[in-house]
Coordinates of C-alpha atoms (C1' of nucleotides) in Angstrom, one line a residue:
Chain A
M1 CA 7.9 0.5 7.2
E2 CA 5.2 1.6 4.8
N3 CA 5.3 0.5 1.2
A4 CA 5.5 4.1 0.0
Q5 CA 8.5 4.7 2.2
L6 CA 10.2 1.6 1.0
A7 CA 9.5 2.6 -2.6
S8 CA 11.0 6.0 -1.9
L9 CA 14.2 4.4 -0.7
L10 CA 14.4 2.1 -3.7
N11 CA 13.9 5.1 -6.0
E12 CA 16.7 6.8 -4.2
I13 CA 19.0 3.9 -4.8
C14 CA 18.0 4.0 -8.5
T15 CA 18.8 7.7 -8.8
L16 CA 22.1 7.4 -7.0
M17 CA 23.1 4.4 -9.1
E18 CA 22.4 6.4 -12.3
L19 CA 24.5 9.2 -10.9
A20 CA 27.3 6.7 -10.2
G21 CA 27.1 5.8 -13.9
E22 CA 25.9 2.3 -13.3
D23 CA 24.1 0.3 -16.0
S24 CA 20.6 1.7 -16.6
F25 CA 18.9 -1.6 -16.7
R26 CA 20.4 -2.5 -13.4
S27 CA 19.3 0.8 -11.7
G28 CA 16.0 0.4 -13.5
A29 CA 15.3 -2.8 -11.7
F30 CA 15.2 -0.8 -8.4
A31 CA 12.8 1.7 -9.9
R32 CA 10.6 -1.0 -11.2
A33 CA 10.6 -2.7 -7.9
A34 CA 9.7 0.6 -6.2
R35 CA 6.7 1.1 -8.5
T36 CA 5.5 -2.5 -8.0
I37 CA 5.7 -2.0 -4.2
E38 CA 4.0 1.4 -4.4
T39 CA 1.0 -0.2 -6.1
L40 CA 0.9 -3.3 -3.9
P41 CA -2.1 -3.4 -1.7
D42 CA -0.5 -5.4 1.1
S43 CA 2.5 -4.6 3.3
V44 CA 5.9 -5.6 2.0
A45 CA 7.3 -5.3 5.6
G46 CA 4.7 -7.9 6.5
K47 CA 5.9 -10.1 3.7
V48 CA 9.5 -9.8 4.9
E49 CA 8.4 -10.9 8.3
A50 CA 6.4 -13.8 6.9
G51 CA 9.2 -14.7 4.5
S52 CA 6.9 -14.4 1.5
L53 CA 8.7 -11.9 -0.6
D54 CA 8.8 -14.5 -3.4
S55 CA 5.3 -13.5 -4.3
V56 CA 6.4 -10.0 -5.3
P57 CA 7.3 -10.0 -9.0
G58 CA 10.5 -8.1 -10.0
L59 CA 12.4 -9.0 -6.8
G60 CA 15.3 -11.4 -7.5
K61 CA 17.9 -12.5 -5.0
T62 CA 19.6 -9.1 -4.7
L63 CA 16.4 -7.0 -4.4
K64 CA 14.9 -9.4 -1.9
D65 CA 18.0 -9.0 0.2
T66 CA 17.9 -5.2 -0.2
V67 CA 14.2 -4.9 0.6
S68 CA 14.6 -7.1 3.7
Q69 CA 17.5 -4.9 4.9
L70 CA 15.6 -1.7 4.2
V71 CA 12.6 -3.0 6.1
Q72 CA 14.6 -4.2 9.0
T73 CA 17.1 -1.4 9.4
G74 CA 15.8 1.5 7.4
T75 CA 18.8 1.4 5.2
C76 CA 21.2 -1.0 3.5
K77 CA 24.9 -1.2 2.7
Q78 CA 24.5 -0.3 -1.0
L79 CA 22.4 2.8 -0.1
D80 CA 24.8 3.9 2.6
D81 CA 27.8 3.6 0.2
L82 CA 26.0 5.4 -2.6
R83 CA 24.9 8.2 -0.3
E84 CA 28.4 8.6 1.0
K85 CA 30.0 9.1 -2.4
T86 CA 27.2 11.2 -3.9
P87 CA 27.1 14.9 -3.1
P88 CA 23.4 15.9 -2.5
G89 CA 23.9 18.8 -5.0
L90 CA 24.0 16.3 -7.8
I91 CA 20.4 15.2 -7.0
L92 CA 19.3 18.9 -7.1
M93 CA 21.0 19.2 -10.5
L94 CA 18.8 16.5 -11.9
R95 CA 15.8 18.7 -11.4
I96 CA 17.0 21.0 -14.1
P97 CA 14.9 20.3 -17.2
G98 CA 17.0 18.6 -19.9
V99 CA 19.7 17.6 -17.5
G100 CA 19.9 13.9 -16.7
P101 CA 22.3 11.6 -14.8
K102 CA 24.8 11.5 -17.7
K103 CA 25.2 15.2 -17.9
V104 CA 25.3 15.6 -14.1
R105 CA 28.0 13.0 -14.0
A106 CA 30.0 14.6 -16.7
M107 CA 29.9 18.0 -15.1
H108 CA 30.8 16.5 -11.7
L109 CA 33.8 14.4 -13.1
E110 CA 35.2 17.0 -15.5
L111 CA 34.5 20.2 -13.6
A112 CA 34.0 19.1 -10.0
I113 CA 30.6 20.7 -10.0
D114 CA 28.6 19.4 -7.1
T115 CA 26.3 22.3 -6.1
L116 CA 23.9 24.5 -8.0
A117 CA 26.0 27.5 -7.2
K118 CA 29.1 26.0 -8.7
L119 CA 27.0 25.0 -11.7
K120 CA 25.9 28.5 -12.2
D121 CA 29.4 29.9 -12.0
A122 CA 30.6 27.3 -14.5
C123 CA 27.8 28.2 -16.9
E124 CA 28.5 31.9 -16.6
S125 CA 32.2 31.4 -17.3
G126 CA 31.5 29.3 -20.3
K127 CA 33.1 26.2 -18.9
V128 CA 30.1 24.0 -19.3
A129 CA 29.7 24.7 -23.0
A130 CA 33.3 23.6 -23.6
L131 CA 32.6 20.1 -22.3
K132 CA 32.4 17.3 -24.8
G133 CA 28.8 16.7 -25.7
F134 CA 27.7 20.1 -24.4
G135 CA 27.4 23.4 -26.2
D136 CA 26.2 26.9 -26.0
K137 CA 22.6 26.0 -26.2
T138 CA 22.8 23.4 -23.5
Q139 CA 24.7 25.8 -21.3
A140 CA 22.0 28.5 -21.8
K141 CA 19.2 26.0 -21.1
I142 CA 20.9 24.9 -17.9
L143 CA 21.1 28.6 -16.8
E144 CA 17.5 29.0 -17.5
G145 CA 16.6 25.8 -15.7
L146 CA 18.6 26.8 -12.7
A147 CA 16.4 29.8 -12.1
F148 CA 13.4 27.5 -12.2
V149 CA 14.9 25.0 -9.8
E150 CA 15.8 27.7 -7.3
L151 CA 12.3 29.2 -7.5
S152 CA 10.5 25.9 -7.3
S153 CA 12.3 24.5 -4.3
E154 CA 10.6 27.0 -2.1
R155 CA 7.2 25.3 -2.5
V156 CA 5.8 21.8 -2.3
R157 CA 2.7 20.3 -3.9
L158 CA -0.6 20.3 -2.1
D159 CA -0.7 16.5 -1.9
Q160 CA 2.8 16.3 -0.4
A161 CA 2.1 19.0 2.1
M162 CA -1.2 17.3 3.0
A163 CA 0.7 14.0 3.7
V164 CA 2.8 15.9 6.2
A165 CA 0.1 18.1 7.6
E166 CA -2.8 15.7 8.2
P167 CA -0.9 13.5 10.8
L168 CA 0.4 16.6 12.5
V169 CA -3.2 18.0 12.9
A170 CA -4.4 14.7 14.1
A171 CA -1.7 14.5 16.6
V172 CA -2.4 18.0 17.9
R173 CA -6.1 17.3 18.1
A174 CA -5.3 14.2 20.2
M175 CA -3.3 16.2 22.8
K176 CA -4.7 16.6 26.2
G177 CA -6.2 20.1 26.7
V178 CA -6.7 20.8 23.0
E179 CA -10.3 21.5 22.0
H180 CA -10.0 22.2 18.3
A181 CA -7.2 21.9 15.8
E182 CA -7.6 22.8 12.2
L183 CA -5.4 23.4 9.2
A184 CA -5.2 27.0 8.1
G185 CA -3.2 28.9 5.6
S186 CA -2.9 28.1 1.9
L187 CA -3.4 24.5 2.7
R188 CA -6.9 25.1 4.0
R189 CA -7.5 27.2 0.9
R190 CA -6.2 24.2 -1.1
R191 CA -3.7 26.1 -3.2
E192 CA -2.0 23.8 -5.6
T193 CA 1.4 24.3 -4.0
V194 CA 2.2 25.7 -0.6
K195 CA 5.2 27.1 1.2
D196 CA 4.4 26.0 4.7
I197 CA 1.8 24.3 7.0
D198 CA -0.3 26.4 9.4
I199 CA -2.2 24.8 12.2
V200 CA -4.5 26.6 14.6
A201 CA -5.4 25.0 17.9
T202 CA -7.5 26.1 20.9
V203 CA -7.2 25.4 24.6
A204 CA -9.8 26.3 27.2
D205 CA -6.9 27.2 29.5
T206 CA -4.2 29.2 27.8
Q207 CA -1.8 28.3 30.5
K208 CA -1.7 24.9 28.8
A209 CA -0.5 26.4 25.5
T210 CA 3.2 26.0 26.4
S211 CA 3.0 22.3 27.1
I212 CA 1.1 21.8 23.8
L213 CA 3.7 23.7 21.8
E214 CA 6.4 21.7 23.6
A215 CA 4.7 18.4 22.6
F216 CA 4.3 19.7 19.0
T217 CA 8.0 20.1 18.7
K218 CA 8.5 16.5 19.7
L219 CA 6.0 14.9 17.3
K220 CA 7.0 12.2 14.9
G221 CA 8.1 13.7 11.6
V222 CA 9.4 16.9 13.2
E223 CA 13.1 17.2 12.3
R224 CA 14.1 20.6 13.7
V225 CA 12.6 23.3 15.9
V226 CA 13.0 26.7 14.3
G227 CA 11.3 28.7 17.1
Q228 CA 9.1 28.2 20.1
G229 CA 7.2 30.8 22.1
D230 CA 4.1 31.2 24.2
T231 CA 1.6 31.0 21.4
K232 CA 3.5 29.7 18.5
A233 CA 6.0 27.0 17.6
S234 CA 7.7 26.7 14.2
V235 CA 9.3 23.5 13.1
V236 CA 10.7 21.8 10.0
A237 CA 8.7 18.6 9.3
R238 CA 10.0 15.9 7.1
L239 CA 8.2 13.6 4.6
G240 CA 10.1 10.5 3.3
E241 CA 13.6 9.4 3.9
G242 CA 17.1 10.2 2.9
T243 CA 18.2 12.5 0.1
R244 CA 14.7 12.3 -1.5
A245 CA 13.0 13.5 1.7
L246 CA 10.8 16.5 1.5
R247 CA 11.1 19.2 4.2
I248 CA 8.5 21.8 4.9
N249 CA 8.0 24.4 7.6
A250 CA 5.1 23.9 10.0
D251 CA 3.7 26.4 12.4
L252 CA 1.3 25.8 15.3
R253 CA -0.6 28.6 16.9
V254 CA -2.5 28.0 20.1
V255 CA -5.3 30.5 21.0
S256 CA -8.2 30.6 23.5
T257 CA -11.4 28.9 22.5
Q258 CA -13.1 32.2 22.3
A259 CA -10.6 33.5 19.8
F260 CA -10.8 30.4 17.5
P261 CA -13.0 31.7 14.7
Y262 CA -11.0 34.9 14.4
A263 CA -7.7 33.2 14.6
L264 CA -8.7 30.5 12.1
N265 CA -10.0 33.2 9.8
Y266 CA -6.9 35.3 10.2
F267 CA -4.5 32.5 9.7
T268 CA -6.4 31.0 6.7
G269 CA -5.9 34.2 4.7
S270 CA -5.2 35.0 2.1
K271 CA -3.6 38.1 3.2
E272 CA -5.5 40.0 0.6
H273 CA -8.8 38.5 1.6
N274 CA -8.0 39.5 5.2
V275 CA -7.4 43.1 4.2
A276 CA -10.7 43.2 2.4
L277 CA -12.5 41.8 5.5
R278 CA -10.8 44.3 7.8
Q279 CA -11.8 47.1 5.5
R280 CA -15.4 45.8 5.5
A281 CA -15.3 45.7 9.3
Q282 CA -14.0 49.2 9.5
A283 CA -16.7 50.5 7.2
L284 CA -19.2 49.0 9.7
G285 CA -17.5 50.6 12.7
F286 CA -15.6 47.5 13.9
K287 CA -12.1 46.4 14.2
L288 CA -11.2 42.9 13.1
N289 CA -8.1 41.1 14.1
E290 CA -7.0 37.5 15.0
Y291 CA -8.5 37.9 18.5
G292 CA -11.9 39.3 17.9
L293 CA -14.3 41.7 16.2
E294 CA -14.3 44.8 18.3
G295 CA -17.0 47.5 18.2
D296 CA -17.7 50.6 20.2
A297 CA -20.1 48.6 22.3
G298 CA -17.5 45.9 23.0
N299 CA -16.6 42.6 21.3
K300 CA -19.0 41.0 18.9
R301 CA -19.0 37.3 19.8
C302 CA -18.9 34.8 17.0
S303 CA -19.0 31.1 17.8
D304 CA -17.7 30.1 14.4
E305 CA -16.4 31.4 11.1
P306 CA -19.9 31.6 9.4
A307 CA -21.0 33.7 12.4
L308 CA -18.0 36.0 11.8
Y309 CA -18.9 36.5 8.2
K310 CA -22.6 37.1 9.1
A311 CA -21.5 39.7 11.7
L312 CA -19.8 41.5 8.8
G313 CA -23.0 41.3 6.7
L314 CA -21.5 38.7 4.4
D315 CA -22.6 35.3 3.2
Y316 CA -20.1 32.6 4.3
V317 CA -17.1 32.5 2.0
Q318 CA -15.6 29.1 1.6
P319 CA -11.8 29.0 2.3
E320 CA -11.1 28.0 -1.3
L321 CA -12.5 31.4 -2.5
R322 CA -10.5 33.6 -0.2
E323 CA -8.1 35.1 -2.6
N324 CA -9.7 38.6 -2.8
T325 CA -10.8 38.1 -6.4
G326 CA -14.3 39.4 -5.9
E327 CA -15.6 37.0 -3.3
V328 CA -16.1 39.7 -0.6
Q329 CA -18.4 41.8 -2.9
A330 CA -20.2 38.6 -4.1
A331 CA -20.7 37.7 -0.4
I332 CA -22.2 41.2 0.2
D333 CA -24.5 40.8 -2.9
H334 CA -25.5 37.2 -2.0
K335 CA -24.0 36.1 -5.3
L336 CA -21.5 33.5 -4.2
P337 CA -21.9 30.3 -6.1
E338 CA -22.9 27.0 -4.5
L339 CA -19.7 25.1 -5.0
V340 CA -19.4 21.6 -6.4
N341 CA -18.7 19.0 -3.8
I342 CA -16.8 15.7 -4.0
D343 CA -19.9 13.8 -3.0
Q344 CA -21.6 15.0 -6.1
V345 CA -19.1 13.3 -8.4
M346 CA -20.8 10.3 -10.0
G347 CA -17.9 9.2 -12.2
V348 CA -14.7 10.2 -14.0
F349 CA -13.6 9.8 -17.6
H350 CA -9.9 9.7 -18.0
N351 CA -8.2 6.6 -16.6
H352 CA -5.7 4.0 -17.7
T353 CA -5.5 0.3 -17.4
V354 CA -2.8 -2.3 -17.9
A355 CA -3.7 -2.2 -21.6
S356 CA -1.6 1.0 -21.9
D357 CA 0.5 2.3 -19.0
G358 CA -1.8 1.6 -16.0
A359 CA -1.2 -0.8 -13.2
N360 CA -4.7 -2.3 -12.8
T361 CA -7.1 -4.2 -15.1
L362 CA -10.5 -2.9 -16.3
E363 CA -12.2 -5.0 -13.7
E364 CA -10.0 -3.8 -10.8
M365 CA -10.5 -0.2 -11.9
A366 CA -14.3 -0.7 -12.0
D367 CA -14.3 -2.3 -8.6
A368 CA -12.4 0.6 -7.2
A369 CA -14.7 3.1 -8.8
R370 CA -17.7 1.3 -7.4
A371 CA -16.1 1.3 -3.9
L372 CA -15.9 5.1 -4.2
G373 CA -19.6 5.2 -5.0
Y374 CA -19.2 6.1 -8.6
K375 CA -22.0 5.2 -11.0
W376 CA -19.8 5.0 -14.1
L377 CA -16.2 4.9 -15.0
G378 CA -14.6 6.1 -18.2
I379 CA -11.5 4.3 -19.4
G380 CA -9.2 6.3 -21.7
D381 CA -6.1 4.4 -22.5
H382 CA -3.4 5.9 -24.7
S383 CA -3.6 5.8 -28.5
Q384 CA -1.3 4.1 -30.8
S385 CA 1.5 6.6 -31.5
L386 CA 2.4 6.9 -27.8
T387 CA 4.4 3.8 -27.9
I388 CA 6.2 4.5 -24.7
A389 CA 2.9 4.3 -22.8
N390 CA 2.0 1.2 -24.8
G391 CA -0.7 3.0 -26.7
L392 CA -3.5 0.8 -28.1
S393 CA -3.6 -0.1 -31.8
P394 CA -7.1 -0.1 -33.3
E395 CA -7.2 -3.9 -33.0
R396 CA -6.4 -3.7 -29.3
V397 CA -9.0 -0.9 -28.9
R398 CA -11.6 -3.3 -30.3
D399 CA -10.5 -6.0 -28.0
Q400 CA -10.9 -3.7 -25.1
W401 CA -14.4 -2.8 -26.3
R402 CA -15.4 -6.5 -26.2
E403 CA -14.0 -6.8 -22.7
I404 CA -15.9 -3.8 -21.5
D405 CA -19.2 -5.1 -23.1
R406 CA -18.6 -8.4 -21.3
L407 CA -17.9 -6.7 -17.9
N408 CA -20.9 -4.4 -18.3
K409 CA -23.2 -7.3 -18.2
K410 CA -22.3 -7.8 -14.6
W411 CA -24.0 -4.6 -13.3
H412 CA -27.3 -2.9 -13.6
D413 CA -26.4 0.2 -11.7
F414 CA -22.9 0.8 -13.0
R415 CA -21.2 1.1 -16.4
I416 CA -17.7 1.2 -17.8
L417 CA -17.6 3.8 -20.6
K418 CA -15.5 3.3 -23.7
G419 CA -13.1 6.1 -24.1
S420 CA -9.7 6.9 -25.4
E421 CA -7.0 9.4 -24.6
V422 CA -6.1 10.2 -28.1
D423 CA -2.9 12.0 -28.9
I424 CA -3.2 15.3 -30.6
L425 CA -0.4 15.0 -33.2
A426 CA 2.0 17.8 -34.1
D427 CA -0.3 19.1 -36.9
G428 CA -3.5 19.0 -34.8
S429 CA -4.8 15.8 -36.4
L430 CA -5.7 12.9 -34.1
D431 CA -4.0 9.6 -33.6
F432 CA -7.0 7.5 -34.6
D433 CA -9.1 8.0 -37.8
D434 CA -12.7 9.1 -37.5
N435 CA -13.9 5.7 -38.3
L436 CA -12.5 4.3 -35.1
L437 CA -13.2 7.5 -33.0
A438 CA -16.9 7.1 -33.9
G439 CA -16.9 3.8 -32.0
F440 CA -16.0 5.3 -28.6
D441 CA -18.5 6.6 -26.1
Y442 CA -16.3 9.7 -25.7
V443 CA -12.8 10.9 -26.6
V444 CA -10.2 12.8 -24.5
A445 CA -7.8 14.6 -26.8
S446 CA -4.4 15.4 -25.2
V447 CA -0.9 16.7 -26.2
H448 CA 2.0 14.5 -25.2
T449 CA 4.6 15.4 -27.8
H450 CA 6.2 18.4 -29.4
F451 CA 6.0 20.5 -26.3
N452 CA 8.3 23.1 -27.8
Q453 CA 6.1 24.4 -30.6
P454 CA 5.7 28.1 -30.9
R455 CA 2.6 29.4 -29.1
E456 CA 0.7 30.1 -32.3
E457 CA 1.4 26.6 -33.6
M458 CA 0.5 24.9 -30.4
T459 CA -2.7 26.9 -30.1
A460 CA -3.7 26.2 -33.7
R461 CA -2.9 22.5 -33.1
I462 CA -5.2 22.2 -30.1
V463 CA -8.0 24.3 -31.6
K464 CA -7.9 22.1 -34.7
A465 CA -8.2 19.0 -32.4
L466 CA -11.2 20.6 -30.8
E467 CA -12.8 21.0 -34.2
N468 CA -12.9 17.3 -34.6
P469 CA -16.6 16.3 -34.1
F470 CA -15.6 13.1 -32.2
V471 CA -13.6 14.9 -29.5
T472 CA -15.5 15.2 -26.3
M473 CA -13.0 16.9 -24.1
L474 CA -9.5 18.4 -24.0
G475 CA -7.1 16.6 -21.6
H476 CA -4.5 18.4 -19.4
P477 CA -4.7 21.6 -21.4
T478 CA -1.2 23.0 -20.7
G479 CA 0.9 19.9 -20.0
R480 CA 2.4 21.5 -16.9
L481 CA 3.9 19.5 -14.1
L482 CA 3.8 21.5 -10.9
L483 CA 7.3 22.6 -9.8
R484 CA 8.8 20.5 -12.5
R485 CA 7.8 21.5 -15.9
E486 CA 6.3 24.7 -17.1
A487 CA 3.2 24.7 -19.3
Y488 CA 3.8 24.6 -23.0
A489 CA 3.3 27.9 -24.7
V490 CA -0.4 28.1 -25.6
D491 CA -3.1 30.8 -25.8
L492 CA -5.6 29.3 -23.3
E493 CA -8.1 32.0 -24.0
A494 CA -8.3 31.0 -27.6
V495 CA -8.5 27.3 -26.6
L496 CA -11.4 28.0 -24.2
Q497 CA -13.2 30.1 -26.8
A498 CA -12.8 27.2 -29.3
A499 CA -14.1 24.8 -26.6
K500 CA -17.1 27.0 -26.2
K501 CA -17.7 27.3 -29.9
H502 CA -17.5 23.6 -30.5
D503 CA -19.2 22.6 -27.3
K504 CA -16.2 20.7 -25.9
W505 CA -15.5 20.1 -22.2
V506 CA -12.1 21.0 -20.7
E507 CA -10.4 18.8 -18.2
I508 CA -9.2 19.7 -14.8
N509 CA -6.6 17.0 -14.6
A510 CA -6.8 16.0 -10.9
N511 CA -3.4 14.4 -10.7
P512 CA -1.9 16.5 -7.9
M513 CA 1.3 16.8 -10.0
R514 CA -0.8 18.5 -12.8
L515 CA -3.9 20.3 -11.6
D516 CA -4.3 21.4 -15.2
L517 CA -6.5 23.4 -16.0
D518 CA -5.6 25.6 -13.1
W519 CA -8.2 27.3 -10.9
V520 CA -7.6 30.7 -12.5
H521 CA -8.6 29.4 -15.9
C522 CA -11.4 27.4 -14.4
R523 CA -13.0 30.7 -13.4
R524 CA -12.4 31.9 -16.9
A525 CA -14.0 28.8 -18.4
R526 CA -17.0 29.3 -16.1
E527 CA -17.4 32.9 -17.3
I528 CA -17.2 31.9 -20.9
G529 CA -19.7 29.1 -20.3
V530 CA -17.3 26.2 -21.1
K531 CA -18.3 23.0 -19.3
L532 CA -15.5 21.5 -17.2
V533 CA -14.8 17.9 -16.2
T534 CA -12.3 16.6 -13.7
N535 CA -10.4 13.4 -14.2
P536 CA -7.9 11.7 -11.9
D537 CA -5.9 10.4 -14.9
A538 CA -5.6 7.3 -12.7
H539 CA -2.8 4.9 -13.7
A540 CA -3.7 2.7 -10.7
A541 CA -6.9 1.9 -8.9
D542 CA -6.0 3.9 -5.8
E543 CA -5.3 7.0 -7.9
L544 CA -9.1 7.3 -8.6
A545 CA -9.2 9.0 -5.2
N546 CA -7.2 11.9 -6.6
T547 CA -10.4 13.2 -8.0
I548 CA -10.8 15.2 -4.8
Y549 CA -7.9 17.4 -5.9
G550 CA -9.7 18.2 -9.2
V551 CA -12.8 19.1 -7.3
E552 CA -10.9 21.4 -5.1
V553 CA -9.5 23.2 -8.2
A554 CA -13.0 23.5 -9.4
R555 CA -14.1 24.9 -6.1
R556 CA -11.3 27.5 -6.2
G557 CA -12.6 28.2 -9.7
W558 CA -16.1 29.0 -8.4
V559 CA -17.5 26.0 -10.3
R560 CA -21.1 25.0 -9.6
P561 CA -22.2 21.3 -9.6
A562 CA -24.0 21.7 -13.0
Q563 CA -20.8 23.1 -14.6
L564 CA -18.8 19.9 -13.9
A565 CA -19.7 17.0 -16.1
N566 CA -18.8 14.5 -13.4
T567 CA -22.0 15.3 -11.5
L568 CA -24.1 13.6 -14.2
D569 CA -25.6 10.4 -13.0
L570 CA -25.5 7.2 -15.0
N571 CA -28.6 8.0 -17.1
G572 CA -27.5 11.6 -17.4
V573 CA -24.0 10.8 -18.8
L574 CA -25.3 8.1 -21.2
A575 CA -27.9 10.6 -22.5
E576 CA -25.4 13.4 -22.8
L577 CA -22.9 11.2 -24.7
E578 CA -25.7 9.9 -27.0
T579 CA -26.8 13.4 -27.8
R580 CA -23.3 14.4 -28.7
R581 CA -22.9 11.4 -31.0
K582 CA -26.1 12.2 -32.8
K583 CA -24.9 15.7 -33.5
V584 CA -21.8 14.4 -35.4
Chain B
dG1 C1' 19.3 -6.7 -11.6
dC2 C1' 15.5 -9.6 -13.4
dC3 C1' 13.7 -12.9 -16.3
dG4 C1' 13.0 -16.7 -19.3
dT5 C1' 14.6 -19.9 -21.9
dT6 C1' 16.4 -20.7 -27.8
dT7 C1' 17.9 -23.6 -20.0
dT8 C1' 22.8 -19.7 -17.9
dC9 C1' 23.2 -15.6 -21.4
dG10 C1' 21.1 -11.8 -23.8
dG11 C1' 17.3 -8.7 -23.9
dC12 C1' 15.2 -5.3 -21.2
dC13 C1' 8.1 -1.1 -24.6
dC14 C1' 11.4 2.5 -27.9
dG15 C1' 10.7 6.5 -31.1
dA16 C1' 11.2 11.5 -31.4
dC17 C1' 13.7 15.3 -30.5
dT18 C1' 17.6 18.2 -29.4
dG19 C1' 21.9 19.5 -29.7
dT20 C1' 25.7 17.8 -30.5
dT21 C1' 28.1 15.9 -33.8
dT22 C1' 29.5 14.1 -38.8
dT23 C1' 26.9 9.4 -36.8
dC24 C1' 25.3 9.8 -32.1
dA25 C1' 24.4 10.5 -26.9
dG26 C1' 21.2 12.1 -23.7
dT27 C1' 16.6 13.1 -22.4
dC28 C1' 11.8 12.5 -22.3
dG29 C1' 7.6 10.2 -22.0

DNA sequence: GCCGTTTTCGGCCCGACTGTTTTCAGTCG
């Protein structure tokens, strides 16, 4: 059993214990253990076998027993019992913003509500508001939240879908008779959330398609077969275990080798891009479909996708751009941008260490950054008022600076940069005074509190923060959590204009739960001339790798290498930050 | 449930906010 899987089961126990009304410190111990295990480099299953669980902090007698059982049997008595007495609907209810385990429990015990549908009925008939501790406003909020939950459950995040899709593609690729297998659909376009997984595979002999489709339906992780025909199979694939498991639809389409470029193109979409391509083909006297590009003089043979675009008189359009938002015309006019690439990222700014709420030390983060080939690494721990995240006091900031200076003596080709993720307070002032801010190499300013301010207030607050001369960039500009929390109300256009006016960078937070700024506004920022920067917001060394998700957002936003601050090399970033400091 | 010690119970990062109350519970980060 993988550590992640084990952690997921422990988290499930925690959630179920909370719903059962058990002591929060008790349930919290399971969640803490889950987090520890998630960030542990070596296998806990291996430790169980070797009898060395004692080396894992946070595991006492009970949790060691639980972990051993989970590793050995995939479940444990406690989990089985909890699952049996907890209707799955209660877990869904937890996804409603502002609803936690206590409220769910109260509604379950008092009103026998155990599904979203019953909850909706109870809200509409006013029963929820009558409960002790509830009221009209709570009831209205729950109704609002229900709509969101119902909507969001249809999609999963890119990273979650990738975790399911990549093993499936690899497995199909390894099947006998398969020549190519590629991800298609919105996953290939790297949309931030997706509805399903599309895979296109080719076989030299289409007679073999049936056996490949058959094998696909029997792959590990496939839970249910929805449909299976001669060229296509549709299944439900599962990620994770138990009540917290994620389910997503996955389609495999098998075509002949000859049809591959057309099929891949067709199934990559978007639908709107395809329509534009077909119109283009029509205008040139062709007919484009998933099997070929037919003209009066027969089929036009294309060996790959770039050849297909060329045959249509277009420059190659990268999958990330295929949203019919001007890319076809740009491809005709040879005006598509050269997109930024993950290999061009030299460093990232916004990361946390154990000093605030991260899991790894400065040195561990630096080592991980160097392993990724980065030339510099920015550390931006939280500021003092964010006590929940163990924000740094000015004294602790200075301690960290000394430690960074000490570490930086180790390398000649790599630097840790002194940064801070400073809270933008409710009135737009910053959580550290200018005196201290002046001592950082750079400052990320972010909103973490007072999410419910009116739009004008929030906009003014952020704009005011951007006016501070010591601020280098704006962190996660909208605060959204994909499928979980809407962005706070803010006039992004005004924020981007302010960023332009004051020469501030805007972050594409690369945490796959955020992807904030989104790609749409990236394009807008690019038009305005606002420089962007992507940061993994890593709270652990292995999260530095999330930078790829930010780069993909940038690509979807038509961002060129020079427009992303991460492409600056070590001398470049030092010079840039120095120039900015001198302007203050 | 874990941990540390003031060695076997009591504390567990906790402050702000909201909506509910009339002094506080629940949620969030």
